[in-house]
């Protein structure tokens, strides 16, 4: 579907993001490692319908409607819950296995994934703050690519743990 409707659904970034995501799932299936982490990352996709509805309401010029406001609140709460659960689990795992990370695997790759998650949540928070003044726009597709690269690196690193 992405290739069939290529320019309409998104640009090269959209294709790269989904390609890297499929590659990380493929690596997880082939190596037998990281299925639980892939599932945790897929939980963040549960907010996609809210993002799509926000875009449709924006195109329909319904920014002042009650549905737009309720959708924004649901989107924010969804991101808050999913990212909080994911951060809590990943950082508890890192703290419990800190020396194993340090001794066995490439330490920079693991922290790269965590920095990517922090960057994503920070940019999401900044997007919520800048929606009011509309002076600055954040390129969400660059963040999608960063998260996809982080998941590929995470699955590659889990192979050696």
CSV table of C-alpha atoms in Angstrom, one decimal:
chain,number,residue,atom,x,y,z
A,1,UNK,CA,0.0,0.0,0.0
A,2,UNK,CA,2.9,2.4,0.8
A,3,UNK,CA,4.4,1.8,-2.6
A,4,UNK,CA,1.1,1.8,-4.5
A,5,UNK,CA,0.1,5.2,-3.1
A,6,UNK,CA,3.6,6.5,-2.7
A,7,UNK,CA,3.4,10.2,-3.1
A,8,UNK,CA,-0.1,10.6,-1.6
A,9,UNK,CA,0.7,8.9,1.8
A,10,UNK,CA,4.0,10.6,2.4
A,11,UNK,CA,7.4,11.2,1.0
A,12,UNK,CA,10.7,9.4,1.1
A,13,UNK,CA,10.9,9.7,4.8
A,14,UNK,CA,7.6,7.8,5.2
A,15,UNK,CA,8.9,5.0,3.0
A,16,UNK,CA,12.3,5.0,4.9
A,17,UNK,CA,10.6,4.9,8.3
A,18,UNK,CA,8.4,1.9,7.4
A,19,UNK,CA,11.2,0.1,5.6
A,20,UNK,CA,13.4,0.4,8.7
A,21,UNK,CA,10.6,-0.7,10.9
A,22,UNK,CA,9.9,-3.8,8.8
A,23,UNK,CA,13.7,-4.5,8.8
A,24,UNK,CA,13.9,-4.3,12.6
A,25,UNK,CA,10.9,-6.7,12.9
A,26,UNK,CA,12.6,-9.0,10.4
A,27,UNK,CA,15.9,-8.9,12.4
A,28,UNK,CA,13.9,-9.8,15.5
A,29,UNK,CA,12.3,-12.8,13.8
A,30,UNK,CA,15.5,-14.1,12.3
A,31,UNK,CA,17.7,-13.7,15.4
A,32,UNK,CA,15.0,-14.8,17.9
A,33,UNK,CA,15.8,-11.8,20.1
A,34,UNK,CA,13.9,-8.7,21.1
A,35,UNK,CA,10.3,-9.7,20.3
A,36,UNK,CA,9.2,-8.2,23.6
A,37,UNK,CA,10.9,-5.0,22.8
A,38,UNK,CA,9.4,-4.8,19.4
A,39,UNK,CA,6.0,-5.3,21.0
A,40,UNK,CA,6.7,-2.5,23.4
A,41,UNK,CA,7.6,-0.2,20.5
A,42,UNK,CA,4.5,-1.2,18.6
A,43,UNK,CA,2.4,0.0,21.6
A,44,UNK,CA,3.3,3.5,20.6
A,45,UNK,CA,1.6,3.0,17.3
A,46,UNK,CA,-1.7,2.8,19.2
A,47,UNK,CA,-1.8,6.6,19.0
A,48,UNK,CA,-1.8,6.6,15.2
A,49,UNK,CA,-5.6,6.9,14.8
A,50,UNK,CA,-5.5,10.0,17.0
A,51,UNK,CA,-2.7,11.5,14.8
A,52,UNK,CA,-4.7,10.7,11.7
A,53,UNK,CA,-7.9,12.2,13.0
A,54,UNK,CA,-6.0,15.3,14.1
A,55,UNK,CA,-4.7,15.7,10.5
A,56,UNK,CA,-8.2,15.2,9.0
A,57,UNK,CA,-9.8,17.7,11.3
A,58,UNK,CA,-7.0,20.2,10.5
A,59,UNK,CA,-7.7,19.7,6.8
A,60,UNK,CA,-11.4,20.2,7.4
A,61,UNK,CA,-10.7,23.4,9.3
A,62,UNK,CA,-12.2,22.1,12.5
A,63,UNK,CA,-9.5,23.3,14.9
A,64,UNK,CA,-12.0,25.1,17.1
A,65,UNK,CA,-14.3,22.1,17.4
A,66,UNK,CA,-14.8,20.1,20.6
A,67,UNK,CA,-13.8,16.9,18.8
A,68,UNK,CA,-10.4,18.4,17.9
A,69,UNK,CA,-9.7,19.3,21.5
A,70,UNK,CA,-10.8,15.9,22.9
A,71,UNK,CA,-8.7,14.2,20.2
A,72,UNK,CA,-5.7,16.3,21.2
A,73,UNK,CA,-6.2,15.4,24.9
A,74,UNK,CA,-6.6,11.7,24.0
A,75,UNK,CA,-3.5,11.9,21.8
A,76,UNK,CA,-1.5,13.5,24.6
A,77,UNK,CA,-2.7,11.0,27.2
A,78,UNK,CA,-2.0,8.1,24.9
A,79,UNK,CA,1.5,9.2,24.3
A,80,UNK,CA,2.0,9.9,28.0
A,81,UNK,CA,0.9,6.4,29.0
A,82,UNK,CA,2.7,4.4,26.3
A,83,UNK,CA,5.9,6.3,26.6
A,84,UNK,CA,5.8,6.2,30.4
A,85,UNK,CA,5.3,2.5,30.4
A,86,UNK,CA,8.0,1.9,27.8
A,87,UNK,CA,10.5,4.2,29.6
A,88,UNK,CA,9.8,2.7,32.9
A,89,UNK,CA,10.3,-0.8,31.7
A,90,UNK,CA,13.4,-0.1,29.6
A,91,UNK,CA,15.2,2.0,32.2
A,92,UNK,CA,14.4,-0.5,35.0
A,93,UNK,CA,15.8,-3.2,32.8
A,94,UNK,CA,18.9,-1.1,32.1
A,95,UNK,CA,19.5,-0.4,35.8
A,96,UNK,CA,19.1,-4.0,36.7
A,97,UNK,CA,21.4,-5.2,34.0
A,98,UNK,CA,23.8,-2.3,33.9
A,99,UNK,CA,27.1,-4.2,34.3
A,100,UNK,CA,25.9,-6.9,31.8
A,101,UNK,CA,25.4,-4.1,29.3
A,102,UNK,CA,28.7,-2.7,30.1
A,103,UNK,CA,30.7,-5.9,29.8
A,104,UNK,CA,28.9,-7.9,27.1
A,105,UNK,CA,27.4,-5.7,24.4
A,106,UNK,CA,28.2,-2.4,22.6
A,107,UNK,CA,27.2,0.1,25.2
A,108,UNK,CA,26.9,3.0,22.8
A,109,UNK,CA,24.1,1.3,20.8
A,110,UNK,CA,21.9,0.7,23.9
A,111,UNK,CA,22.2,4.3,25.0
A,112,UNK,CA,21.6,5.5,21.5
A,113,UNK,CA,18.1,3.8,21.6
A,114,UNK,CA,17.4,5.5,25.0
A,115,UNK,CA,18.5,8.9,23.7
A,116,UNK,CA,16.3,8.4,20.7
A,117,UNK,CA,13.3,7.7,23.0
A,118,UNK,CA,14.1,10.8,25.1
A,119,UNK,CA,14.4,12.9,22.0
A,120,UNK,CA,11.1,11.7,20.7
A,121,UNK,CA,9.3,12.5,23.9
A,122,UNK,CA,10.9,15.9,24.1
A,123,UNK,CA,10.0,16.8,20.5
A,124,UNK,CA,6.4,15.6,21.2
A,125,UNK,CA,6.2,17.8,24.2
A,126,UNK,CA,7.6,20.7,22.3
A,127,UNK,CA,5.0,20.1,19.5
A,128,UNK,CA,2.3,20.3,22.1
A,129,UNK,CA,3.7,23.6,23.4
A,130,UNK,CA,4.2,25.2,19.9
A,131,UNK,CA,0.7,24.3,18.6
A,132,UNK,CA,-0.6,27.4,20.1
A,133,UNK,CA,1.6,30.0,18.4
A,134,UNK,CA,2.3,28.1,15.1
A,135,UNK,CA,5.7,29.9,14.7
A,136,UNK,CA,7.8,26.8,14.6
A,137,UNK,CA,7.1,23.5,13.0
A,138,UNK,CA,8.7,20.2,14.0
A,139,UNK,CA,9.5,17.7,11.2
A,140,UNK,CA,7.8,14.6,12.6
A,141,UNK,CA,9.1,12.4,9.8
A,142,UNK,CA,12.7,13.0,10.9
A,143,UNK,CA,11.7,11.7,14.4
A,144,UNK,CA,10.1,8.6,12.9
A,145,UNK,CA,13.3,7.8,11.0
A,146,UNK,CA,15.3,8.3,14.2
A,147,UNK,CA,13.1,5.9,16.1
A,148,UNK,CA,13.2,3.4,13.3
A,149,UNK,CA,17.0,3.5,13.2
A,150,UNK,CA,17.0,3.2,17.0
A,151,UNK,CA,14.9,0.0,16.9
A,152,UNK,CA,17.2,-1.5,14.2
A,153,UNK,CA,20.2,-0.8,16.3
A,154,UNK,CA,18.5,-2.2,19.4
A,155,UNK,CA,17.6,-5.5,17.7
A,156,UNK,CA,21.1,-5.7,16.2
A,157,UNK,CA,22.6,-5.2,19.7
A,158,UNK,CA,20.3,-7.7,21.4
A,159,UNK,CA,21.8,-10.4,19.2
A,160,UNK,CA,25.0,-10.1,21.1
A,161,UNK,CA,23.5,-10.0,24.7
